[in-house]
């Protein structure tokens, strides 16, 4: 529910209405503009009779937001959110290019890939140190040692780091070492983790879409993080599970305009996990930028045939460089700067 106040309303009158809302156990979020002040009501708005608010002489109107999310809602925040990841802006006119291996495997591997990715134009380095694997027998990641290797690569290239957090146990370490904290598809509805991430993470969050999550479920997960105290959420579409088995997942390109219509949050596309095949990455990356995404997250590996995880969907650095040259051309057409 959104309360729109009369133009040039006095602060004391706004506070009076806010108190009325809070007395019913709901939270509020005020946006004070030059002309108009609006108040978002957060929580179970069924506890409020909008007529009781509308009757106030200071209130212009009460609008119902159909969606159950408020903080992420475009209706409540008409401008695109631009999120600063250690100096790299994501959202608005800025296109983020995140590249790197699925998993951190060694210092030599990460540094070699990071240097090549940066030379190609990437502005953020990805690498999984804690890996969510379907099999308990598969490589689980290097853990803390992996994060330290990413930090060394950051020292060499200056690229901020993106890495996945799987457990709240490591939040302090991620706050210290990682610039953009990824919550993976499998944890998108780990609500206790989302609440802790909102409450304790001091860095922006990259929230991947769950394997079969609807837009509303995905945005509600962003809302969990935002409502718990961290407003800096970037969404990442990485393909959803469908009846098709030829590709790993089906890239939902419609997610870009839908997310932009419903929310003010930036949306990044991960074509690597979507298709699961390296040769699908180029056409899907181009289509994503053409459709207005705010960034690409692409797996790049110096020796995909020997990768410990996701080699078949990884681009070699030379292919990545070719792709980025073309991506920059498309970016110009859609008014994005790299
Ligand atoms: C990843 O980015 O390495 C990853 C595991 O992605 P997802 O959670 O989308 O499967
Ligand atoms: Mn991967």
XYZ file of C-alpha atoms and ligand atoms in Angstrom:
349
model
C 0.000 0.000 0.000
C 1.303 3.458 -0.865
C 0.096 6.635 0.828
C 0.470 9.779 -1.246
C 0.378 12.951 0.836
C -1.015 16.318 -0.213
C 1.627 18.578 -1.838
C 3.859 20.424 0.634
C 2.546 18.478 3.609
C 4.135 19.300 6.976
C 6.482 16.810 8.607
C 4.345 16.654 11.752
C 1.294 15.731 9.684
C 3.212 13.008 7.891
C 4.398 11.658 11.226
C 0.845 11.578 12.493
C -0.203 9.267 9.648
C 2.961 7.189 9.960
C 2.207 6.654 13.663
C -1.310 5.551 12.772
C 0.166 2.895 10.461
C 2.818 1.795 12.925
C 0.252 1.358 15.684
C -1.185 -1.453 13.562
C 2.148 -3.249 13.631
C 3.238 -2.284 10.116
C 6.451 -0.736 8.946
C 6.790 2.346 6.747
C 9.238 3.709 4.218
C 9.063 7.427 3.456
C 10.127 9.046 0.198
C 10.247 12.818 0.573
C 10.220 14.596 -2.775
C 10.329 18.309 -3.452
C 6.626 18.438 -4.226
C 5.201 15.186 -3.044
C 5.854 12.919 -0.090
C 4.887 9.280 -0.301
C 4.878 6.537 2.287
C 5.176 2.857 1.515
C 3.463 0.580 3.973
C 5.391 -2.616 4.518
C 3.957 -5.772 5.969
C 0.518 -7.305 6.113
C -1.598 -4.417 4.820
C -4.795 -6.382 5.387
C -4.476 -5.108 8.972
C -5.257 -1.593 7.736
C -8.475 -0.204 6.412
C -7.295 2.202 3.672
C -10.392 4.359 4.229
C -9.156 5.218 7.709
C -5.981 6.603 6.181
C -7.653 8.266 3.215
C -9.914 10.231 5.514
C -6.915 12.185 6.842
C -6.847 15.789 5.549
C -3.123 15.416 4.784
C -3.540 12.435 2.499
C -4.156 12.834 -1.243
C -4.781 9.157 -1.950
C -4.000 5.630 -0.894
C -2.885 3.321 -3.656
C -2.916 -0.417 -3.560
C 0.151 -2.058 -4.815
C -1.043 -5.361 -6.190
C 2.273 -7.033 -5.563
C 3.255 -8.314 -2.127
C 6.718 -6.761 -2.420
C 7.239 -3.131 -1.601
C 10.926 -2.335 -1.306
C 11.770 -3.945 -4.648
C 8.679 -2.523 -6.354
C 9.107 -0.136 -9.275
C 5.864 1.583 -8.310
C 7.522 2.704 -5.141
C 10.872 3.640 -6.654
C 10.376 4.728 -10.269
C 14.069 5.248 -11.085
C 16.444 2.386 -11.842
C 18.605 1.498 -8.873
C 22.291 1.865 -9.596
C 24.385 -0.299 -7.315
C 28.005 0.442 -6.613
C 30.172 -2.656 -6.384
C 33.509 -1.379 -5.091
C 33.535 1.407 -7.673
C 31.848 -0.511 -10.524
C 28.341 0.781 -11.122
C 25.627 -1.732 -12.035
C 22.227 -0.612 -13.327
C 20.991 2.418 -15.242
C 23.274 3.034 -18.230
C 26.065 0.841 -16.911
C 26.753 -2.627 -18.251
C 28.569 -4.983 -15.884
C 30.789 -7.660 -17.387
C 31.474 -10.414 -14.875
C 33.815 -13.152 -16.048
C 35.826 -15.952 -14.537
C 35.879 -19.658 -13.858
C 33.052 -21.610 -12.320
C 35.367 -22.669 -9.497
C 38.628 -21.418 -8.147
C 41.050 -24.288 -8.822
C 44.496 -22.761 -8.313
C 46.235 -19.420 -8.046
C 47.813 -19.761 -11.514
C 44.448 -20.619 -13.075
C 42.567 -17.688 -11.551
C 45.272 -15.117 -12.190
C 45.700 -16.185 -15.815
C 41.951 -16.009 -16.425
C 41.581 -12.730 -14.544
C 44.291 -11.020 -16.591
C 42.754 -12.268 -19.853
C 39.220 -11.333 -18.779
C 40.317 -7.836 -17.824
C 42.162 -7.388 -21.115
C 38.959 -8.416 -22.907
C 36.980 -5.740 -21.051
C 35.524 -7.531 -18.025
C 35.042 -5.259 -15.022
C 34.358 -7.884 -12.319
C 35.945 -11.271 -11.625
C 33.844 -14.280 -10.664
C 35.019 -17.505 -9.088
C 33.318 -20.047 -6.857
C 35.186 -20.920 -3.675
C 32.212 -22.639 -2.020
C 30.410 -24.739 -4.620
C 26.824 -26.001 -4.448
C 27.219 -29.377 -6.217
C 24.448 -31.850 -6.934
C 26.729 -34.720 -5.924
C 28.435 -34.841 -2.542
C 31.308 -36.642 -4.282
C 31.953 -33.793 -6.744
C 34.554 -31.048 -6.111
C 33.122 -28.832 -3.368
C 35.403 -25.835 -3.910
C 38.543 -24.595 -2.179
C 36.687 -22.634 0.501
C 38.628 -19.921 2.323
C 41.777 -20.684 0.337
C 39.781 -20.027 -2.835
C 38.680 -16.610 -1.559
C 42.303 -15.751 -0.793
C 43.292 -16.699 -4.349
C 40.554 -14.392 -5.681
C 41.986 -11.614 -3.508
C 45.407 -12.168 -5.050
C 43.871 -11.941 -8.518
C 42.161 -8.722 -7.431
C 45.535 -7.341 -6.355
C 46.982 -8.100 -9.779
C 44.069 -6.913 -11.938
C 42.102 -4.523 -9.721
C 38.903 -6.407 -10.613
C 36.351 -6.587 -7.766
C 35.338 -10.125 -6.812
C 32.024 -11.959 -7.145
C 31.695 -15.229 -5.230
C 28.925 -17.416 -3.872
C 28.046 -17.554 -0.188
C 26.334 -20.790 0.836
C 26.217 -20.497 4.604
C 25.706 -17.636 7.066
C 28.712 -19.015 8.937
C 31.008 -17.281 6.409
C 29.321 -13.863 6.247
C 32.074 -12.018 8.123
C 34.706 -13.505 5.845
C 32.735 -12.592 2.720
C 32.206 -9.038 3.987
C 35.943 -8.740 4.302
C 37.032 -10.424 1.056
C 34.239 -10.361 -1.548
C 32.839 -7.289 -3.345
C 29.575 -8.762 -4.666
C 28.122 -11.674 -2.707
C 26.276 -14.226 -4.826
C 23.351 -16.220 -3.488
C 23.015 -19.197 -5.794
C 19.910 -20.569 -7.478
C 19.622 -23.396 -4.964
C 19.579 -21.017 -2.032
C 17.153 -18.506 -3.500
C 14.491 -19.605 -1.031
C 16.755 -20.343 1.919
C 14.876 -17.733 3.899
C 17.012 -17.898 7.040
C 20.104 -17.311 4.909
C 18.384 -14.434 3.071
C 17.474 -12.773 6.379
C 21.028 -13.098 7.699
C 22.411 -11.769 4.412
C 20.085 -8.777 4.647
C 20.964 -8.153 8.251
C 24.713 -8.710 8.207
C 26.155 -8.436 4.687
C 27.783 -5.073 4.124
C 28.335 -5.772 0.419
C 25.809 -5.834 -2.458
C 24.075 -9.133 -3.208
C 23.702 -10.938 -6.542
C 20.559 -13.011 -6.159
C 20.196 -15.793 -8.701
C 16.792 -17.016 -9.813
C 15.813 -20.404 -8.385
C 15.678 -23.424 -10.677
C 11.917 -23.144 -11.103
C 11.091 -19.861 -9.402
C 8.333 -17.582 -10.604
C 9.070 -13.866 -10.936
C 7.103 -13.182 -7.789
C 8.962 -15.807 -5.761
C 12.297 -14.465 -6.991
C 11.420 -10.845 -6.234
C 10.043 -11.851 -2.825
C 13.448 -13.344 -2.070
C 15.042 -10.003 -2.979
C 12.457 -8.410 -0.705
C 13.600 -10.656 2.174
C 17.146 -9.320 1.821
C 15.993 -5.714 1.456
C 13.510 -5.907 4.326
C 16.271 -7.300 6.533
C 18.443 -4.251 5.914
C 20.460 -4.612 2.703
C 18.905 -2.579 -0.144
C 21.669 -3.398 -2.640
C 20.305 -6.376 -4.515
C 21.028 -7.278 -8.140
C 18.981 -10.052 -9.755
C 20.539 -12.714 -11.970
C 18.595 -14.814 -14.474
C 20.453 -18.074 -15.090
C 17.902 -20.167 -16.917
C 14.943 -22.040 -15.532
C 14.133 -25.726 -15.620
C 11.675 -26.737 -18.333
C 10.668 -29.960 -20.101
C 13.667 -29.534 -22.412
C 16.662 -31.723 -21.690
C 18.883 -30.811 -24.645
C 20.005 -27.643 -22.865
C 20.890 -27.487 -19.171
C 18.144 -24.917 -18.544
C 16.063 -22.588 -20.693
C 17.202 -18.977 -20.670
C 14.224 -16.794 -19.874
C 15.036 -13.612 -21.775
C 11.607 -12.255 -20.895
C 12.938 -11.919 -17.372
C 14.710 -8.728 -18.455
C 11.668 -6.619 -19.409
C 9.516 -8.266 -16.730
C 11.962 -7.592 -13.899
C 12.444 -4.039 -15.169
C 8.712 -3.458 -15.225
C 8.087 -4.903 -11.774
C 11.197 -3.741 -9.929
C 13.866 -1.044 -9.937
C 16.644 -3.563 -9.366
C 19.352 -4.260 -11.945
C 19.206 -7.599 -13.764
C 22.208 -9.545 -14.966
C 22.085 -12.524 -17.324
C 24.171 -15.657 -16.862
C 24.029 -17.419 -20.234
C 26.597 -20.031 -19.121
C 24.415 -21.804 -16.559
C 21.360 -21.245 -18.741
C 22.366 -23.255 -21.789
C 25.141 -25.345 -20.284
C 26.958 -25.279 -23.653
C 29.755 -22.863 -24.569
C 28.431 -22.238 -28.084
C 25.104 -21.020 -26.749
C 26.802 -18.325 -24.683
C 27.609 -15.937 -27.524
C 24.147 -15.683 -29.145
C 22.353 -15.566 -25.784
C 24.724 -12.933 -24.382
C 24.143 -10.733 -27.415
C 20.383 -11.189 -27.211
C 20.450 -10.332 -23.503
C 22.268 -7.053 -24.024
C 19.953 -6.199 -26.914
C 17.000 -6.877 -24.593
C 18.325 -4.381 -22.038
C 20.041 -6.403 -19.326
C 22.376 -4.588 -16.924
C 25.213 -7.047 -17.192
C 26.467 -10.463 -18.155
C 28.016 -13.121 -15.974
C 29.998 -15.518 -18.153
C 32.136 -18.481 -17.188
C 35.615 -18.223 -18.700
C 38.249 -20.920 -18.314
C 41.779 -21.170 -19.692
C 41.435 -24.948 -20.196
C 37.715 -25.819 -20.242
C 38.461 -29.462 -21.108
C 40.228 -29.859 -17.737
C 37.896 -27.662 -15.629
C 36.818 -29.134 -12.302
C 33.336 -27.719 -12.788
C 31.268 -26.517 -15.755
C 33.967 -26.816 -18.434
C 31.449 -27.549 -21.239
C 29.755 -24.172 -20.744
C 32.951 -22.144 -20.301
C 34.418 -19.865 -22.955
C 38.134 -19.768 -23.631
C 39.590 -16.283 -23.049
C 40.038 -15.648 -26.799
C 36.362 -16.413 -27.488
C 35.335 -14.233 -24.568
C 37.404 -11.353 -25.967
C 35.736 -11.710 -29.394
C 32.330 -11.745 -27.768
C 32.986 -8.625 -25.702
C 34.084 -6.693 -28.805
C 30.647 -7.403 -30.289
C 28.826 -6.834 -27.000
C 30.286 -3.325 -26.838
C 28.741 -2.523 -30.227
C 25.327 -3.764 -29.129
C 25.672 -1.877 -25.841
C 26.120 1.382 -27.752
C 22.859 0.832 -29.631
C 20.882 0.257 -26.440
C 22.539 3.200 -24.667
C 24.682 1.283 -22.185
C 28.273 2.052 -21.391
C 30.824 -0.578 -20.457
C 27.527 -20.490 -10.231
O 27.342 -19.319 -10.562
O 28.623 -21.030 -10.229
C 26.356 -21.317 -9.848
C 26.489 -22.403 -9.105
O 25.207 -20.851 -10.360
P 23.669 -21.264 -10.089
O 23.411 -21.026 -8.640
O 22.949 -20.335 -11.003
O 23.525 -22.707 -10.486
Mn 29.251 -22.925 -12.785
